[in-house]
Short mmCIF file of C-alpha atoms in Angstrom, two decimals:
data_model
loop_
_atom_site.label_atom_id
_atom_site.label_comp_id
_atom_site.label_asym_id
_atom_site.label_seq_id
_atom_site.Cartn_x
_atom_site.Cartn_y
_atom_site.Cartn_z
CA UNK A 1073 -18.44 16.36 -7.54
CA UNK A 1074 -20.53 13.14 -8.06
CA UNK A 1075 -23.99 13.92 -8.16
CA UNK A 1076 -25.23 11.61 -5.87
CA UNK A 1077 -24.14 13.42 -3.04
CA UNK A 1078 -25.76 15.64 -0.63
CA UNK A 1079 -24.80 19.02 -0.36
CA UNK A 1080 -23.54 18.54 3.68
CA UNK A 1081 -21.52 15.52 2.24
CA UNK A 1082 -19.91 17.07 -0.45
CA UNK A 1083 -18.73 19.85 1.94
CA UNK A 1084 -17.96 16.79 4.81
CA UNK A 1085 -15.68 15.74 1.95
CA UNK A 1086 -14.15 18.72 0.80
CA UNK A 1087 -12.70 18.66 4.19
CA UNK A 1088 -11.37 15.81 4.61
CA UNK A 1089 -9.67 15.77 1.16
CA UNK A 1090 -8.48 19.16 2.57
CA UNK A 1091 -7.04 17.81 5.80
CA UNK A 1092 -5.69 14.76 3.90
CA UNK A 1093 -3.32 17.37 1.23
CA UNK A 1094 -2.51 19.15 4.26
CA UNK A 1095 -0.81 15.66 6.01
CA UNK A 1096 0.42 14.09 2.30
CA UNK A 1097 1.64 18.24 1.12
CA UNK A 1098 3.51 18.23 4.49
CA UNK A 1099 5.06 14.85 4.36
CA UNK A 1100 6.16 15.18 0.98
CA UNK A 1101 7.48 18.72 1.16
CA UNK A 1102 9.83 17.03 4.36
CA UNK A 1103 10.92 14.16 2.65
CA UNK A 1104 12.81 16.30 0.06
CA UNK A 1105 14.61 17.35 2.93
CA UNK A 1106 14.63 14.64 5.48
CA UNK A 1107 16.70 12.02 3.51
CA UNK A 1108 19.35 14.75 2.18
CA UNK A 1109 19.43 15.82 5.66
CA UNK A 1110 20.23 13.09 7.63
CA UNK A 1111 22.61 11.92 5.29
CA UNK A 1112 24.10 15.11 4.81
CA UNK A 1113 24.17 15.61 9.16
CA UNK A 1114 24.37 11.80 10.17
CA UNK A 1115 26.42 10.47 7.14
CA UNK A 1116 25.26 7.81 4.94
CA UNK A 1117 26.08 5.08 7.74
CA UNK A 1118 24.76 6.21 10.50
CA UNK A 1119 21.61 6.85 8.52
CA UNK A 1120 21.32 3.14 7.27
CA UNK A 1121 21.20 2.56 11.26
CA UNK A 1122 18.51 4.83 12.04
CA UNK A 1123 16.17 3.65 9.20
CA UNK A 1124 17.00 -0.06 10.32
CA UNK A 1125 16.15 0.84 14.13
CA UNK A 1126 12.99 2.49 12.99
CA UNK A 1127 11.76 -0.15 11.18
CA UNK A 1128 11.78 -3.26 13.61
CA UNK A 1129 9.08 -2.13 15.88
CA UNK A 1130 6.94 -2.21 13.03
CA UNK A 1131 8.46 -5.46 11.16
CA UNK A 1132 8.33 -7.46 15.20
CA UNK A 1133 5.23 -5.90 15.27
CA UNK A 1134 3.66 -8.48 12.94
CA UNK A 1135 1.74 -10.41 15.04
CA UNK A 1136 -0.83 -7.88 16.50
CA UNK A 1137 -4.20 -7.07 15.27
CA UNK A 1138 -5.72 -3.67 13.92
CA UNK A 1139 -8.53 -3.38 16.60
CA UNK A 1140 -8.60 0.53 15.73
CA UNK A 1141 -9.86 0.16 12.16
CA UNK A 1142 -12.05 -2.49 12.76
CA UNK A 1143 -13.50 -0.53 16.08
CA UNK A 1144 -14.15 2.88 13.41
CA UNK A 1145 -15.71 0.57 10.71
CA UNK A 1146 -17.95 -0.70 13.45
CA UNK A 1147 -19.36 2.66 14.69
CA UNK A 1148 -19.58 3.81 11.16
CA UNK A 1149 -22.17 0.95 9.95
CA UNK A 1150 -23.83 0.31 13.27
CA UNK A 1151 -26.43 3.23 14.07
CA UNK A 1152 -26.92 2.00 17.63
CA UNK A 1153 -23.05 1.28 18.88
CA UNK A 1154 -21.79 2.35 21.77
CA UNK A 1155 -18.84 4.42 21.11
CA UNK A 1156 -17.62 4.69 24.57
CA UNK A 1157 -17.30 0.48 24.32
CA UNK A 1158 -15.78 0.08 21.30
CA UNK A 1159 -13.79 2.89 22.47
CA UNK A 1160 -12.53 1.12 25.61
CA UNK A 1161 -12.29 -2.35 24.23
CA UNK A 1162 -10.17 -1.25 21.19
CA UNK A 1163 -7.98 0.22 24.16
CA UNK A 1164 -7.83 -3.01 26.30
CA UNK A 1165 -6.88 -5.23 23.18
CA UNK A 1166 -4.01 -2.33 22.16
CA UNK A 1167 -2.61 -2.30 25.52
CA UNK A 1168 -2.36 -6.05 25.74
CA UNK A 1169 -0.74 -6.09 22.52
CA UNK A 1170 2.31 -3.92 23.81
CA UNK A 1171 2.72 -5.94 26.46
CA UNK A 1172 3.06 -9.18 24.64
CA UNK A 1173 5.11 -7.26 21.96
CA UNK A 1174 7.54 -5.71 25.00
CA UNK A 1175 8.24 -9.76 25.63
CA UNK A 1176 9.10 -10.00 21.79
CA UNK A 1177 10.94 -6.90 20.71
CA UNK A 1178 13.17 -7.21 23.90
CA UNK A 1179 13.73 -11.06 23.63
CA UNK A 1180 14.97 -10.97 19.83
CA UNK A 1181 16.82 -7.68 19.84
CA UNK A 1182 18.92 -8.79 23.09
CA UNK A 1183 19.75 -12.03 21.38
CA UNK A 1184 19.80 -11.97 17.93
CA UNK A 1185 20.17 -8.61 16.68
CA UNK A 1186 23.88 -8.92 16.78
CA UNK A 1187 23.44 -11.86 14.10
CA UNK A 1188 23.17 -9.65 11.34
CA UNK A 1189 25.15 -8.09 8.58
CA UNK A 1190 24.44 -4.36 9.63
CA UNK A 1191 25.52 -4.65 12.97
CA UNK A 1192 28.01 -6.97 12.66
CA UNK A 1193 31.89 -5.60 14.18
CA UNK A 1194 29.87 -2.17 15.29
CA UNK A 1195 29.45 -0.79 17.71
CA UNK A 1196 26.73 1.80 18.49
CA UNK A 1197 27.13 3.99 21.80
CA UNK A 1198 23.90 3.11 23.93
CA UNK A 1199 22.40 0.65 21.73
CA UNK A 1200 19.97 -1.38 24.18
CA UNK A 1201 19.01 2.15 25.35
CA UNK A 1202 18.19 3.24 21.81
CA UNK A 1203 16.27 0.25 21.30
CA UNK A 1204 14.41 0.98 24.85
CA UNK A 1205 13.85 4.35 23.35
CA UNK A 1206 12.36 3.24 19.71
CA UNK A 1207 10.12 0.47 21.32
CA UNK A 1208 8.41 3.56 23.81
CA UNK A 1209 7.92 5.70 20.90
CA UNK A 1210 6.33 3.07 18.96
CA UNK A 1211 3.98 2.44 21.90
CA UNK A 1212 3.11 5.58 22.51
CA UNK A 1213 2.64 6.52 18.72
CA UNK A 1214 0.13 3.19 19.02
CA UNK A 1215 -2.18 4.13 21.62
CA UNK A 1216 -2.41 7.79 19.92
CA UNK A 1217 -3.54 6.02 16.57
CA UNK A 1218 -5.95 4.10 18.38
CA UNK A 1219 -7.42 7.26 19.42
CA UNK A 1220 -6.73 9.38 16.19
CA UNK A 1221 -8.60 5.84 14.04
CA UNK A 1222 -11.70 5.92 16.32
CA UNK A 1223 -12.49 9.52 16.85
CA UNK A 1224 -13.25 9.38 12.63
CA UNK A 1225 -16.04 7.32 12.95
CA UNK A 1226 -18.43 10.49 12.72
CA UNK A 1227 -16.69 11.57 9.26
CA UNK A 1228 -14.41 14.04 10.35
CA UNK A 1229 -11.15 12.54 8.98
CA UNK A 1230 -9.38 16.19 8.48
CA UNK A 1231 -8.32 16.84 12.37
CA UNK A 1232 -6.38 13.73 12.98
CA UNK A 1233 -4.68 14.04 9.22
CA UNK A 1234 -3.57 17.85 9.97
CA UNK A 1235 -2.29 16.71 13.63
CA UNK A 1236 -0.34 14.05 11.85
CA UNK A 1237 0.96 16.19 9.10
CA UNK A 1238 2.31 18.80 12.13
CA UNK A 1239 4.06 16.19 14.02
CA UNK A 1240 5.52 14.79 11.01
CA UNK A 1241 7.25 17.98 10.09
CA UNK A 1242 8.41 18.13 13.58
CA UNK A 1243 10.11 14.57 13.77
CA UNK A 1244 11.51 15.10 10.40
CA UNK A 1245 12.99 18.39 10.92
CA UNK A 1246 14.41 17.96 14.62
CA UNK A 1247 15.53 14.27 14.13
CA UNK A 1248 17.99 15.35 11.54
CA UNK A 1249 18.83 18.37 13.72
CA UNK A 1250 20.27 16.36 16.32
CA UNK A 1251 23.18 15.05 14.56
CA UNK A 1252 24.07 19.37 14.52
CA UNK A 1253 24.82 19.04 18.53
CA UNK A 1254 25.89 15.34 18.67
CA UNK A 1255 27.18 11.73 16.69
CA UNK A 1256 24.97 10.09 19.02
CA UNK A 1257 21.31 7.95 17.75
CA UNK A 1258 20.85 8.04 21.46
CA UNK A 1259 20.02 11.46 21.67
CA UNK A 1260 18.29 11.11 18.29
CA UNK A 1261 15.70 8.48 19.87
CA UNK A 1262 14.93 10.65 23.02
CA UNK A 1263 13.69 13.46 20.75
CA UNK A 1264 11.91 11.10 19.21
CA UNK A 1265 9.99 9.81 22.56
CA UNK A 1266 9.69 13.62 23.42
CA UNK A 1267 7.57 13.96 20.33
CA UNK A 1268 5.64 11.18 20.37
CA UNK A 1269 4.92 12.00 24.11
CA UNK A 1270 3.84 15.42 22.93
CA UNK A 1271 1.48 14.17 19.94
CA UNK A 1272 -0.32 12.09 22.62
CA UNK A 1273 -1.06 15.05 24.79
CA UNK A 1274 -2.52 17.80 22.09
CA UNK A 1275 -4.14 14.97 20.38
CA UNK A 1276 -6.00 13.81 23.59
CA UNK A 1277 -6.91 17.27 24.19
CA UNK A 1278 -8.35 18.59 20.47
CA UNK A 1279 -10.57 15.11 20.15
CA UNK A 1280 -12.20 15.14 23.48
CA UNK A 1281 -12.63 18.75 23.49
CA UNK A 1282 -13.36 19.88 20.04
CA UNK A 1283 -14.40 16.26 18.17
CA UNK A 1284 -16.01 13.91 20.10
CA UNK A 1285 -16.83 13.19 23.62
CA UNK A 1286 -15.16 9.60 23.89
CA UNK A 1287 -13.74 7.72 26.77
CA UNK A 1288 -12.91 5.01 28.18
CA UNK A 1289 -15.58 3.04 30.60
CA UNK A 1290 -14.66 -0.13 32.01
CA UNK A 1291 -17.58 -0.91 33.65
CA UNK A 1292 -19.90 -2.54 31.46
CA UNK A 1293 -18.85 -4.72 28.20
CA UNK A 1294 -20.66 -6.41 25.94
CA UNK A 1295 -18.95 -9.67 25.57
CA UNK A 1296 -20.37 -10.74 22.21
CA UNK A 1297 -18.71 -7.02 21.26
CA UNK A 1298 -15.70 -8.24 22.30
CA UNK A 1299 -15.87 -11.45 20.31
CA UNK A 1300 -16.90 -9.94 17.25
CA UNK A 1301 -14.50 -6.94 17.45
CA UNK A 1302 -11.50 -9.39 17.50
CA UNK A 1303 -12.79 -11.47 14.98
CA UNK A 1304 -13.06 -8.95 12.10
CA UNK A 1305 -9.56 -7.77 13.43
CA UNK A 1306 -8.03 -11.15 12.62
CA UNK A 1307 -9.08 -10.40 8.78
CA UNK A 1308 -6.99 -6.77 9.48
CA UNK A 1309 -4.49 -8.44 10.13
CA UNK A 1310 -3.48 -10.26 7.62
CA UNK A 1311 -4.25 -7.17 5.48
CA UNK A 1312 -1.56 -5.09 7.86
CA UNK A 1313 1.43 -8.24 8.09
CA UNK A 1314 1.22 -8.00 4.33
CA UNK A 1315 1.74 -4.42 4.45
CA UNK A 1316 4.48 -4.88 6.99
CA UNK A 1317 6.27 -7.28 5.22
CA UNK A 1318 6.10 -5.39 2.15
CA UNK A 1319 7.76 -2.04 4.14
CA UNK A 1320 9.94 -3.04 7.27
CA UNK A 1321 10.05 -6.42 6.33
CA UNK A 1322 11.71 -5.46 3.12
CA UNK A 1323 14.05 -3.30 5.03
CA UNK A 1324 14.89 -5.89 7.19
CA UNK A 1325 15.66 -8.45 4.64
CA UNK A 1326 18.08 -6.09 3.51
CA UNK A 1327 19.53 -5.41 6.46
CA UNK A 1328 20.36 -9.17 6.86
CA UNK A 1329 21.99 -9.87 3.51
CA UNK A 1330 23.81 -6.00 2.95
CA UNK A 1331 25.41 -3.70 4.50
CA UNK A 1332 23.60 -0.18 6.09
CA UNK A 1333 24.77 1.73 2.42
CA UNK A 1334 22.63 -0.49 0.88
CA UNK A 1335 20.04 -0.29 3.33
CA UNK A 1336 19.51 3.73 3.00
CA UNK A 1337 19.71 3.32 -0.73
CA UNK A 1338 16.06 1.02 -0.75
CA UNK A 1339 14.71 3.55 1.93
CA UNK A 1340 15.35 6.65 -0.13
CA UNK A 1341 13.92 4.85 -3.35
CA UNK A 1342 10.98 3.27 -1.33
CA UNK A 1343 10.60 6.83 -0.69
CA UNK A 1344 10.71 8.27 -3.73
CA UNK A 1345 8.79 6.42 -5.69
CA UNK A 1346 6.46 4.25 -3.25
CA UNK A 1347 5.50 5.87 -0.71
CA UNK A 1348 5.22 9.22 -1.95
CA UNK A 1349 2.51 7.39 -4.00
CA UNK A 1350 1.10 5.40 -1.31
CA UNK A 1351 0.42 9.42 0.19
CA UNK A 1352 -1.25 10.41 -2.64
CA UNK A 1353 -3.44 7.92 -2.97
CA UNK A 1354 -4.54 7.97 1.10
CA UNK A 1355 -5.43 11.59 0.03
CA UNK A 1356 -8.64 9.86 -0.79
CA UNK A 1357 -8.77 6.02 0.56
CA UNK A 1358 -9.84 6.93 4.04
CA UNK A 1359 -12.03 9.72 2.97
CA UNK A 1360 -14.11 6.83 0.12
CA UNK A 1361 -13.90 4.17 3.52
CA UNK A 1362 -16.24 6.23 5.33
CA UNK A 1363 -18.47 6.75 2.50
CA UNK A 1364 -18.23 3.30 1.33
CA UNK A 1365 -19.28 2.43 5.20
CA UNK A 1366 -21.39 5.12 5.47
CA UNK A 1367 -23.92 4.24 1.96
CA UNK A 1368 -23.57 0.73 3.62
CA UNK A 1369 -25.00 1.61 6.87
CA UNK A 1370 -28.14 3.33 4.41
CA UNK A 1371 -28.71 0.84 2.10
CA UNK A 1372 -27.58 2.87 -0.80
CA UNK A 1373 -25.59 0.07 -2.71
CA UNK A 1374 -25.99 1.49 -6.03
CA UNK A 1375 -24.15 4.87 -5.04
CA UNK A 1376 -21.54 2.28 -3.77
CA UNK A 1377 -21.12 0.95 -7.10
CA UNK A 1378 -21.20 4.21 -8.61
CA UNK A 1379 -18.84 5.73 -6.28
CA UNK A 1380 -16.34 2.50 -6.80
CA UNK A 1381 -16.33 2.84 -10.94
CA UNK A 1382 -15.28 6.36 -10.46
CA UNK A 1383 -12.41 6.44 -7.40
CA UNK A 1384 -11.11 3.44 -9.57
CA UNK A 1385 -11.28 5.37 -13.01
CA UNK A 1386 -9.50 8.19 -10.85
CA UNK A 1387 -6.30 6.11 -9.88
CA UNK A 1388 -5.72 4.13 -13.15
CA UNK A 1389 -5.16 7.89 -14.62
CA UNK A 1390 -3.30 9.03 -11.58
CA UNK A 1391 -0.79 5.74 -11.60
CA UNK A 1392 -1.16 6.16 -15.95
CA UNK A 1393 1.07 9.49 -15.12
CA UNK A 1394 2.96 8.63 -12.17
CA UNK A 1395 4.68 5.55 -14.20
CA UNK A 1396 5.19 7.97 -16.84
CA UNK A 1397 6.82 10.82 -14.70
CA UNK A 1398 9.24 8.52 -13.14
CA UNK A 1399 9.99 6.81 -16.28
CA UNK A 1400 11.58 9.87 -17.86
CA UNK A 1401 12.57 11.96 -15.18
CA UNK A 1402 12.83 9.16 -12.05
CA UNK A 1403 16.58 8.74 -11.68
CA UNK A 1404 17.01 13.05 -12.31
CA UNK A 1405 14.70 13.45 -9.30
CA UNK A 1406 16.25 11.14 -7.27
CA UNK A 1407 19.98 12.07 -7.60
CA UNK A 1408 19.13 15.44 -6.88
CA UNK A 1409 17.21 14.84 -3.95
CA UNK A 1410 19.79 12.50 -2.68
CA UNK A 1411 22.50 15.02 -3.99
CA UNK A 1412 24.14 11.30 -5.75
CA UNK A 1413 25.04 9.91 -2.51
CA UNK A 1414 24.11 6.63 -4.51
CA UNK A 1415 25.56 4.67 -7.22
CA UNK A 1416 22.51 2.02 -8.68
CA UNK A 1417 21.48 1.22 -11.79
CA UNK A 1418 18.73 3.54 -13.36
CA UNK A 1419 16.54 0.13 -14.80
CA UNK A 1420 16.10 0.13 -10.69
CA UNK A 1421 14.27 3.02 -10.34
CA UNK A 1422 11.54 1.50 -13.00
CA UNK A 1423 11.00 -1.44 -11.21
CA UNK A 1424 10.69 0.03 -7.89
CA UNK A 1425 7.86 2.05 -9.69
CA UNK A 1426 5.92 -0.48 -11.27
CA UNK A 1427 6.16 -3.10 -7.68
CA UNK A 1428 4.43 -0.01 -5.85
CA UNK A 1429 2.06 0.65 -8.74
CA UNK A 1430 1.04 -3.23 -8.57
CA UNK A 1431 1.08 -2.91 -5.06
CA UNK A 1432 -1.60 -0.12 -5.14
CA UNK A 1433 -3.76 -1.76 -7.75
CA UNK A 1434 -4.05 -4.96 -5.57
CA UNK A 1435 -4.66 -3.15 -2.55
CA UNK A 1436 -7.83 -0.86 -4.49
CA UNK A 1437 -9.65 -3.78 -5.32
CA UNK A 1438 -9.38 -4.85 -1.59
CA UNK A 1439 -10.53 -1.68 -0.74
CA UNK A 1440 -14.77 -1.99 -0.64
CA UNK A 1441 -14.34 -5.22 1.42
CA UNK A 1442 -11.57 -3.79 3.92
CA UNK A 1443 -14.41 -0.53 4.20
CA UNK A 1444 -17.12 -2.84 4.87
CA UNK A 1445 -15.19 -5.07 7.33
CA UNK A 1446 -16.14 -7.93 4.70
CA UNK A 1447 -12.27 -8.91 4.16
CA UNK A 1448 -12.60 -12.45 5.53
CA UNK A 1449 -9.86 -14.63 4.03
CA UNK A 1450 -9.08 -12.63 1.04
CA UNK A 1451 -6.30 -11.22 3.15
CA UNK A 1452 -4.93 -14.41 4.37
CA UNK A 1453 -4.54 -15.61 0.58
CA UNK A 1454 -2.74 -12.23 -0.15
CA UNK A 1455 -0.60 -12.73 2.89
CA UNK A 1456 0.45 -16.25 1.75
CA UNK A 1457 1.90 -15.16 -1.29
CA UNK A 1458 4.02 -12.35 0.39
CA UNK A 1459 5.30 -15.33 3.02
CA UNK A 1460 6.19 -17.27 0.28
CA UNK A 1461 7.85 -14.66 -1.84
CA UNK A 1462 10.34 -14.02 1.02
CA UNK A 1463 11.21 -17.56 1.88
CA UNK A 1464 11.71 -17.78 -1.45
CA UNK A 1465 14.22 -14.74 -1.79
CA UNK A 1466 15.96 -16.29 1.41
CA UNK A 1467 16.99 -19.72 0.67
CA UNK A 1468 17.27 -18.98 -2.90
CA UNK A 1469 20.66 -17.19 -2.98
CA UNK A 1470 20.46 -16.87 -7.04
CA UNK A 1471 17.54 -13.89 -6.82
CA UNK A 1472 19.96 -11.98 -4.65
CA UNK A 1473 22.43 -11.58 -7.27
CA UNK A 1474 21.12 -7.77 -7.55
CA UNK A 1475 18.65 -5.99 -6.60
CA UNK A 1476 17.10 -6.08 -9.92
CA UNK A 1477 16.48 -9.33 -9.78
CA UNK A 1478 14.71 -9.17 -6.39
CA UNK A 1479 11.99 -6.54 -7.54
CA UNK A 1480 11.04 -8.97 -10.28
CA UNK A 1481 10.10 -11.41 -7.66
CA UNK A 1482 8.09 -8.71 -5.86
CA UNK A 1483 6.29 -7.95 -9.16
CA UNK A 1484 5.76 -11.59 -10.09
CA UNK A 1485 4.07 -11.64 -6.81
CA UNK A 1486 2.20 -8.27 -6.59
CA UNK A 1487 0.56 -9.45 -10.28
CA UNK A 1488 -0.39 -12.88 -8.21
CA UNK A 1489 -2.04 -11.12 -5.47
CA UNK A 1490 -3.85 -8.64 -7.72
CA UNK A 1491 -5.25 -11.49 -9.47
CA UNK A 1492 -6.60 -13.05 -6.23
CA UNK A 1493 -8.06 -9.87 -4.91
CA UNK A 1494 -9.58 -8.62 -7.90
CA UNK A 1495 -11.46 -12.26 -8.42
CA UNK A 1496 -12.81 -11.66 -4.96
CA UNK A 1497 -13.94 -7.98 -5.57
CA UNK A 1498 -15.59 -9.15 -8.39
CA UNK A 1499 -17.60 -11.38 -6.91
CA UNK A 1500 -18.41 -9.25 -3.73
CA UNK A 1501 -19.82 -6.66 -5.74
CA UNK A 1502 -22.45 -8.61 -7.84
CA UNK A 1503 -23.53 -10.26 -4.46
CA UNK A 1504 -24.35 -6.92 -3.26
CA UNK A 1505 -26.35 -5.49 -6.26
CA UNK A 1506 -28.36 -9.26 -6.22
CA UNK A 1507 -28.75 -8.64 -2.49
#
């Protein structure tokens, strides 16, 4: 371990590496079966649907602002904060989010949703209920993050990863096992709510009993809390649409140019071969956020440096052999796990690969400022470039040819945002060694 650690931190992060394999272990152990599943139980169809479904919550969901993150950075660098405030105004500002995103989801799914290519001439038993269903689980799956984010701000990252981990193994296990009893997604999407409703509950009752003593007191607010809480979230925010847009928003361009085949062919090989890698490397983001925050909050800026040059060293060897892994043995992997369901062109699974690798470089050089709540309009720039890239893929019918195509736009545009965040890394870091 890096010797500028304290025994009690070393052993503070040994756990929380620990409680982040446990989550990443889990998820990718029931992703090997999840996909296979459902297509095997659901059919390749129906499956398309579900991933589609599943993903606009979190693509209409673009608007609102991560007041979790920002509320846990806060705690972690202030000495003095109140966590029972930031606790309760994180709350406030989530809650009014899902009621101005009820008035969204509801409005475009009732009207438009028709409109597109995946739905068009089908017809889906239930399928305003189902929706109903999806946009309570996303809710309630919201206000349990909230709760899960804050209650890390003391450094114990490992019981809200493990409680994740268990209810991911449960949603991808029973999901599927639906489709054993029934044809119907409706009965899909109430075991979903029952789950989420269920995560909500034993989380509640583990943090407040065995992690920290927070709650929510509406009594007294500081307003310049408020104000300042909402304006680092802003920064978050752009950060998160990108992500969105990059995820869902991918998924839901697809959805609106090809059919649902085509649809669970991107979600099994964003799986595969992004974010499986996105879960290894949040085996250790979160945990080097919190120490990032925490050497802040002490004044230690060389160890921040230090710590920096070596997580970075770390991923350039992981990505090193995870480019070289898929690049011989990619498309084997895949067609077993998918049991060839899928006819594609192997070049595919390469460029898949090397967007998510890009992806993951830009994001790590993001990843000091985002810790330190010092994003400002770094985001914003990244976020303009992934706007741009998708109007361009939409009115530009000639980069929709294949799908081939396409993922050279997204890596034209990953290598542009790198670029623009590394630049600003770069200069963050000097300022803090001169300062």
């Amino acid at each position: 371990m890096i010797n500028f650690f304290k025994k009690n931190e070393i052993t503070r992060i040994k756990k929380n590496i620990q409680g982040n394999l446990v989550r990443v272990s889990s998820l990718f152990l029931i992703q090997l079966f999840y996909l296979p599943l459902m297509i095997y139980i659901w059919g390749v169809e129906k499956t398309g649907y579900w991933f589609y479904l599943l993903a606009i919550p979190s693509l209409l969901s673009f608007w609102k602002l991560n007041f979790s993150e920002v509320s846990k950075q806060e705690l972690i660098i202030r000495k003095n904060a109140n966590k029972n405030e930031i606790y309760t105004i994180s709350f406030l500002f989530t809650f009014i989010t899902l009621l101005i995103f009820a008035v969204i989801y509801f409005t475009i799914n009732i009207k438009y949703v028709n409109f597109f290519e995946i739905f068009k001439n089908v017809e889906i038993y239930k399928f305003n209920w189902i929706l109903g269903l999806i946009f309570v689980s996303f809710s309630i799956d919201l206000i349990t993050n909230n709760l899960l984010t804050i209650s890390q701000y003391q450094g114990k990252i490992y019981p809200a990863q493990i409680l994740g981990g268990i209810f991911s193994i449960l949603e991808k296990i029973l999901v599927p096992l639906v489709g054993y009893f029934t044809e119907y997604l409706l009965y899909a999407a109430i075991c979903l709510v029952i789950l989420k409703i269920t995560r909500y509950l034993i989380s509640n009752y583990i943090i407040k009993k065995y992690i920290t003593k927070i709650s929510l007191n509406f009594k007294n607010f500081n307003k310049s809390t408020v104000i300042h809480i909402f304006k680092k979230s802003t920064n978050f925010y752009f950060n998160d649409l990108s992500l969105i847009l990059n995820v869902s928003g991918f998924i839901y361009f697809v959805g609106y140019f090809f059919t649902a085949e085509i649809v669970a062919l991107i979600a099994a090989l964003q799986t595969m071969f992004r974010f499986l890698l996105m879960w290894v490397f949040s085996i250790f983001e979160n945990v080097v956020r919190f120490e990032y925050a925490n050497f802040y909050k002490n004044k230690k800026i060389l160890d921040i440096v230090k710590l920096y040059k070596f997580q970075r060293n770390i991923l350039y060897i992981l990505l090193f052999f995870f480019f070289l892994g898929v690049y011989f043995f990619g498309s084997t992997l895949f067609d077993l796990w998918t049991n060839n369901a899928f006819i594609y062109n192997t070049n595919l699974i390469n460029l898949v690969a090397l967007d998510s690798i890009i992806f993951i470089l830009g994001y790590n050089q993001i990843l000091l400022l985002y810790s330190l709540n010092k994003l400002e309009k770094i985001s914003l720039y990244a976020l303009m470039v992934n706007i741009l890239s998708f109007i361009f893929l939409f009115y530009f019918e000639t980069f929709r040819i294949n799908f081939e195509t396409i993922y050279y736009v997204l890596i034209f545009k990953g290598f542009l945002i790198f670029f623009i965040n590394m630049i600003s890394n770069f200069k963050f870091i000097k300022y803090l060694i001169k300062n």
